[in-house]
Amino acid sequence: MNFWLMKTEPGAFSLDDLISRPGQIEPWDGVRNYQARNMMRDQMKVGDPVFFYHSNCEIPGIAGIVRIAREAYPDHTAFDPVHKHYDPGSSPENPRWLMVDVQFVRRLQRIISLAELKTHASALDGFALLRKGNRLSVMAVDARHWAFIEALETITQRG
DNA sequence: GCCAACGTTGGC
DNA sequence: GCCAACGTTGGC
């Protein structure tokens, strides 16, 4: 089993949006980065846990936990000429982009912010989210980093 | 709004 | 294959 973190802008699709979906499941479409696609294609398995990360918002951070509900399959939004994520280089016969389905698991008791994560730089050494200039929307999380971050949830942050 | 970091594109 | 130009991401 692998652990993951996936970013979304809550203004476009938030954890609350996922919760309100039928079955609390949603296709994770719109990934247009080869590295991220390859991780989804080659490594993501049904049941893998995922940190649901809110980016580009007032308090960037981890809002909840979701799980992979369906493994990689063609992202049809790439086929639609009027879609924002249209890619003429992708076709149903030869799909370039893939998506997975994610399902809501639980909300964290509090948002674990990027700022808070940064205060644990040594414990989280190597965590991709904290690497400078990282812009990947899908990233793997080491098991020990996952456990550390989950443990932070119930610790009242001082400061 | 600014801007650093990064990926992609395309001319050569 | 090189690399400048460009677009995007995303924290601040």
mmCIF file of C-alpha atoms (C1' of nucleotides) in Angstrom:
data_model
loop_
_atom_site.group_PDB
_atom_site.id
_atom_site.type_symbol
_atom_site.label_atom_id
_atom_site.label_comp_id
_atom_site.label_asym_id
_atom_site.label_seq_id
_atom_site.Cartn_x
_atom_site.Cartn_y
_atom_site.Cartn_z
ATOM 1 C CA MET A 1 0.000 0.000 0.000
ATOM 2 C CA ASN A 2 1.143 3.492 -0.816
ATOM 3 C CA PHE A 3 0.235 6.781 0.806
ATOM 4 C CA TRP A 4 -0.481 9.909 -1.213
ATOM 5 C CA LEU A 5 -1.203 13.597 -1.108
ATOM 6 C CA MET A 6 -3.365 15.281 -3.699
ATOM 7 C CA LYS A 7 -3.797 19.010 -4.099
ATOM 8 C CA THR A 8 -6.913 20.857 -5.030
ATOM 9 C CA GLU A 9 -7.970 24.458 -4.969
ATOM 10 C CA PRO A 10 -11.010 24.560 -2.695
ATOM 11 C CA GLY A 11 -12.496 27.283 -4.882
ATOM 12 C CA ALA A 12 -12.626 24.710 -7.672
ATOM 13 C CA PHE A 13 -13.195 21.490 -5.731
ATOM 14 C CA SER A 14 -13.083 21.268 -1.951
ATOM 15 C CA LEU A 15 -13.428 18.523 0.616
ATOM 16 C CA ASP A 16 -16.975 19.735 1.248
ATOM 17 C CA ASP A 17 -17.694 19.323 -2.448
ATOM 18 C CA LEU A 18 -16.509 15.725 -2.268
ATOM 19 C CA ILE A 19 -18.657 15.062 0.800
ATOM 20 C CA SER A 20 -21.727 16.316 -1.038
ATOM 21 C CA ARG A 21 -21.237 14.008 -4.033
ATOM 22 C CA PRO A 22 -23.316 10.851 -4.427
ATOM 23 C CA GLY A 23 -21.418 8.086 -2.681
ATOM 24 C CA GLN A 24 -18.898 10.782 -1.710
ATOM 25 C CA ILE A 25 -16.892 9.698 -4.752
ATOM 26 C CA GLU A 26 -15.442 11.920 -7.461
ATOM 27 C CA PRO A 27 -13.214 11.367 -10.498
ATOM 28 C CA TRP A 28 -9.948 13.229 -10.069
ATOM 29 C CA ASP A 29 -9.803 14.713 -13.545
ATOM 30 C CA GLY A 30 -7.642 17.439 -14.980
ATOM 31 C CA VAL A 31 -4.180 16.110 -14.124
ATOM 32 C CA ARG A 32 -1.979 17.246 -17.003
ATOM 33 C CA ASN A 33 1.470 16.478 -15.713
ATOM 34 C CA TYR A 34 3.338 13.358 -16.780
ATOM 35 C CA GLN A 35 4.976 12.663 -13.443
ATOM 36 C CA ALA A 36 1.655 12.860 -11.657
ATOM 37 C CA ARG A 37 -0.026 10.759 -14.336
ATOM 38 C CA ASN A 38 2.620 8.070 -14.104
ATOM 39 C CA MET A 39 2.219 7.791 -10.363
ATOM 40 C CA MET A 40 -1.533 7.409 -10.770
ATOM 41 C CA ARG A 41 -1.086 4.878 -13.568
ATOM 42 C CA ASP A 42 1.677 2.757 -12.059
ATOM 43 C CA GLN A 43 1.365 2.960 -8.317
ATOM 44 C CA MET A 44 -2.066 3.984 -7.115
ATOM 45 C CA LYS A 45 -4.175 1.099 -5.898
ATOM 46 C CA VAL A 46 -7.731 0.889 -4.650
ATOM 47 C CA GLY A 47 -7.737 1.571 -0.941
ATOM 48 C CA ASP A 48 -4.586 3.676 -0.861
ATOM 49 C CA PRO A 49 -5.010 6.524 1.637
ATOM 50 C CA VAL A 50 -4.667 10.107 0.416
ATOM 51 C CA PHE A 51 -4.218 13.395 2.222
ATOM 52 C CA PHE A 52 -6.663 15.876 0.721
ATOM 53 C CA TYR A 53 -4.742 19.143 0.465
ATOM 54 C CA HIS A 54 -6.232 22.583 -0.104
ATOM 55 C CA SER A 55 -3.939 24.861 -2.098
ATOM 56 C CA ASN A 56 -4.128 28.438 -3.273
ATOM 57 C CA CYS A 57 -6.426 29.503 -0.468
ATOM 58 C CA GLU A 58 -6.396 31.396 2.792
ATOM 59 C CA ILE A 59 -4.912 28.555 4.845
ATOM 60 C CA PRO A 60 -3.174 26.037 2.600
ATOM 61 C CA GLY A 61 -3.067 22.667 4.317
ATOM 62 C CA ILE A 62 -4.394 19.150 4.746
ATOM 63 C CA ALA A 63 -8.142 19.174 5.278
ATOM 64 C CA GLY A 64 -8.986 15.483 5.317
ATOM 65 C CA ILE A 65 -8.316 11.949 4.246
ATOM 66 C CA VAL A 66 -9.727 10.223 1.187
ATOM 67 C CA ARG A 67 -9.015 6.888 -0.465
ATOM 68 C CA ILE A 68 -8.458 5.659 -3.966
ATOM 69 C CA ALA A 69 -11.767 4.138 -5.049
ATOM 70 C CA ARG A 70 -10.921 3.295 -8.651
ATOM 71 C CA GLU A 71 -7.601 2.831 -10.355
ATOM 72 C CA ALA A 72 -6.404 4.858 -13.333
ATOM 73 C CA TYR A 73 -8.649 5.114 -16.391
ATOM 74 C CA PRO A 74 -8.843 7.579 -19.281
ATOM 75 C CA ASP A 75 -9.623 11.178 -18.383
ATOM 76 C CA HIS A 76 -12.437 11.955 -20.801
ATOM 77 C CA THR A 77 -12.287 15.684 -20.117
ATOM 78 C CA ALA A 78 -9.191 15.715 -22.355
ATOM 79 C CA PHE A 79 -11.390 14.689 -25.319
ATOM 80 C CA ASP A 80 -13.848 17.553 -25.025
ATOM 81 C CA PRO A 81 -12.882 20.569 -27.167
ATOM 82 C CA VAL A 82 -14.848 22.984 -25.009
ATOM 83 C CA HIS A 83 -13.488 21.640 -21.746
ATOM 84 C CA LYS A 84 -10.929 23.678 -19.837
ATOM 85 C CA HIS A 85 -8.579 20.698 -19.751
ATOM 86 C CA TYR A 86 -8.990 19.735 -23.406
ATOM 87 C CA ASP A 87 -5.885 18.251 -25.012
ATOM 88 C CA PRO A 88 -6.047 17.637 -28.763
ATOM 89 C CA GLY A 89 -3.180 15.171 -28.331
ATOM 90 C CA SER A 90 -5.378 12.813 -26.350
ATOM 91 C CA SER A 91 -8.088 10.648 -27.891
ATOM 92 C CA PRO A 92 -10.326 7.784 -26.732
ATOM 93 C CA GLU A 93 -8.285 5.464 -28.970
ATOM 94 C CA ASN A 94 -5.039 6.680 -27.492
ATOM 95 C CA PRO A 95 -5.667 8.487 -24.211
ATOM 96 C CA ARG A 96 -2.782 10.569 -22.956
ATOM 97 C CA TRP A 97 -4.272 11.520 -19.594
ATOM 98 C CA LEU A 98 -5.700 9.382 -16.841
ATOM 99 C CA MET A 99 -7.689 9.910 -13.695
ATOM 100 C CA VAL A 100 -8.567 7.960 -10.583
ATOM 101 C CA ASP A 101 -11.670 8.102 -8.407
ATOM 102 C CA VAL A 102 -11.317 9.253 -4.827
ATOM 103 C CA GLN A 103 -13.748 8.645 -1.996
ATOM 104 C CA PHE A 104 -14.194 10.603 1.204
ATOM 105 C CA VAL A 105 -12.905 8.894 4.349
ATOM 106 C CA ARG A 106 -12.899 11.560 7.036
ATOM 107 C CA ARG A 107 -12.309 15.165 7.766
ATOM 108 C CA LEU A 108 -9.379 16.016 10.016
ATOM 109 C CA GLN A 109 -10.340 17.449 13.386
ATOM 110 C CA ARG A 110 -8.491 20.546 12.310
ATOM 111 C CA ILE A 111 -6.663 21.662 9.211
ATOM 112 C CA ILE A 112 -2.995 20.838 9.404
ATOM 113 C CA SER A 113 -1.601 23.863 7.663
ATOM 114 C CA LEU A 114 1.428 24.077 5.440
ATOM 115 C CA ALA A 115 2.864 26.556 7.927
ATOM 116 C CA GLU A 116 2.546 24.001 10.731
ATOM 117 C CA LEU A 117 4.079 21.260 8.609
ATOM 118 C CA LYS A 118 7.023 23.519 7.932
ATOM 119 C CA THR A 119 7.734 23.785 11.636
ATOM 120 C CA HIS A 120 8.441 20.031 11.574
ATOM 121 C CA ALA A 121 10.947 20.171 8.769
ATOM 122 C CA SER A 122 13.364 17.742 10.404
ATOM 123 C CA ALA A 123 10.767 15.057 11.137
ATOM 124 C CA LEU A 124 9.391 15.557 7.649
ATOM 125 C CA ASP A 125 12.747 15.593 5.919
ATOM 126 C CA GLY A 126 12.239 14.481 2.330
ATOM 127 C CA PHE A 127 8.495 15.148 2.309
ATOM 128 C CA ALA A 128 7.773 16.316 -1.230
ATOM 129 C CA LEU A 129 5.261 18.958 -0.200
ATOM 130 C CA LEU A 130 7.950 20.848 1.680
ATOM 131 C CA ARG A 131 10.486 20.666 -1.078
ATOM 132 C CA LYS A 132 11.175 24.052 -2.553
ATOM 133 C CA GLY A 133 9.505 24.765 -5.829
ATOM 134 C CA ASN A 134 7.452 21.617 -5.796
ATOM 135 C CA ARG A 135 4.329 22.023 -7.874
ATOM 136 C CA LEU A 136 3.195 18.452 -8.367
ATOM 137 C CA SER A 137 -0.502 17.989 -7.699
ATOM 138 C CA VAL A 138 -0.030 14.321 -6.833
ATOM 139 C CA MET A 139 2.782 13.143 -4.604
ATOM 140 C CA ALA A 140 3.738 10.056 -2.660
ATOM 141 C CA VAL A 141 4.007 10.256 1.129
ATOM 142 C CA ASP A 142 6.378 8.033 3.108
ATOM 143 C CA ALA A 143 4.611 5.806 5.632
ATOM 144 C CA ARG A 144 6.566 7.368 8.482
ATOM 145 C CA HIS A 145 5.677 10.882 7.323
ATOM 146 C CA TRP A 146 2.040 9.889 7.038
ATOM 147 C CA ALA A 147 2.026 8.572 10.618
ATOM 148 C CA PHE A 148 3.780 11.671 11.904
ATOM 149 C CA ILE A 149 1.315 14.017 10.232
ATOM 150 C CA GLU A 150 -1.703 12.056 11.417
ATOM 151 C CA ALA A 151 -0.338 12.201 14.949
ATOM 152 C CA LEU A 152 -0.177 15.993 14.704
ATOM 153 C CA GLU A 153 -3.927 16.112 14.310
ATOM 154 C CA THR A 154 -4.717 15.548 17.948
ATOM 155 C CA ILE A 155 -1.940 17.743 19.243
ATOM 156 C CA THR A 156 -3.114 21.233 20.036
ATOM 157 C CA GLN A 157 -0.824 23.536 18.238
ATOM 158 C CA ARG A 158 0.827 26.128 20.355
ATOM 159 C CA GLY A 159 2.088 29.319 19.103
ATOM 160 C "C1'" DG B 1 -0.782 41.174 -7.119
ATOM 161 C "C1'" DC B 2 3.954 39.519 -7.062
ATOM 162 C "C1'" DC B 3 7.192 36.392 -8.323
ATOM 163 C "C1'" DA B 4 10.095 32.089 -7.926
ATOM 164 C "C1'" DA B 5 10.131 27.634 -9.630
ATOM 165 C "C1'" DC B 6 9.100 24.545 -12.887
ATOM 166 C "C1'" DG B 7 7.238 22.158 -17.243
ATOM 167 C "C1'" DT B 8 6.340 22.611 -22.067
ATOM 168 C "C1'" DT B 9 6.898 24.394 -26.609
ATOM 169 C "C1'" DG B 10 9.132 25.318 -30.707
ATOM 170 C "C1'" DG B 11 12.801 27.578 -33.519
ATOM 171 C "C1'" DC B 12 17.191 26.566 -34.833
ATOM 172 C "C1'" DG C 1 19.622 18.468 -28.648
ATOM 173 C "C1'" DC C 2 19.830 23.202 -26.950
ATOM 174 C "C1'" DC C 3 17.634 26.804 -24.828
ATOM 175 C "C1'" DA C 4 14.780 31.075 -24.745
ATOM 176 C "C1'" DA C 5 10.125 32.192 -24.330
ATOM 177 C "C1'" DC C 6 6.048 31.304 -22.383
ATOM 178 C "C1'" DG C 7 2.342 29.521 -19.297
ATOM 179 C "C1'" DT C 8 1.140 27.642 -14.863
ATOM 180 C "C1'" DT C 9 1.405 26.776 -9.964
ATOM 181 C "C1'" DG C 10 0.878 28.307 -5.599
ATOM 182 C "C1'" DG C 11 2.797 30.543 -1.376
ATOM 183 C "C1'" DC C 12 2.963 34.883 0.433
#
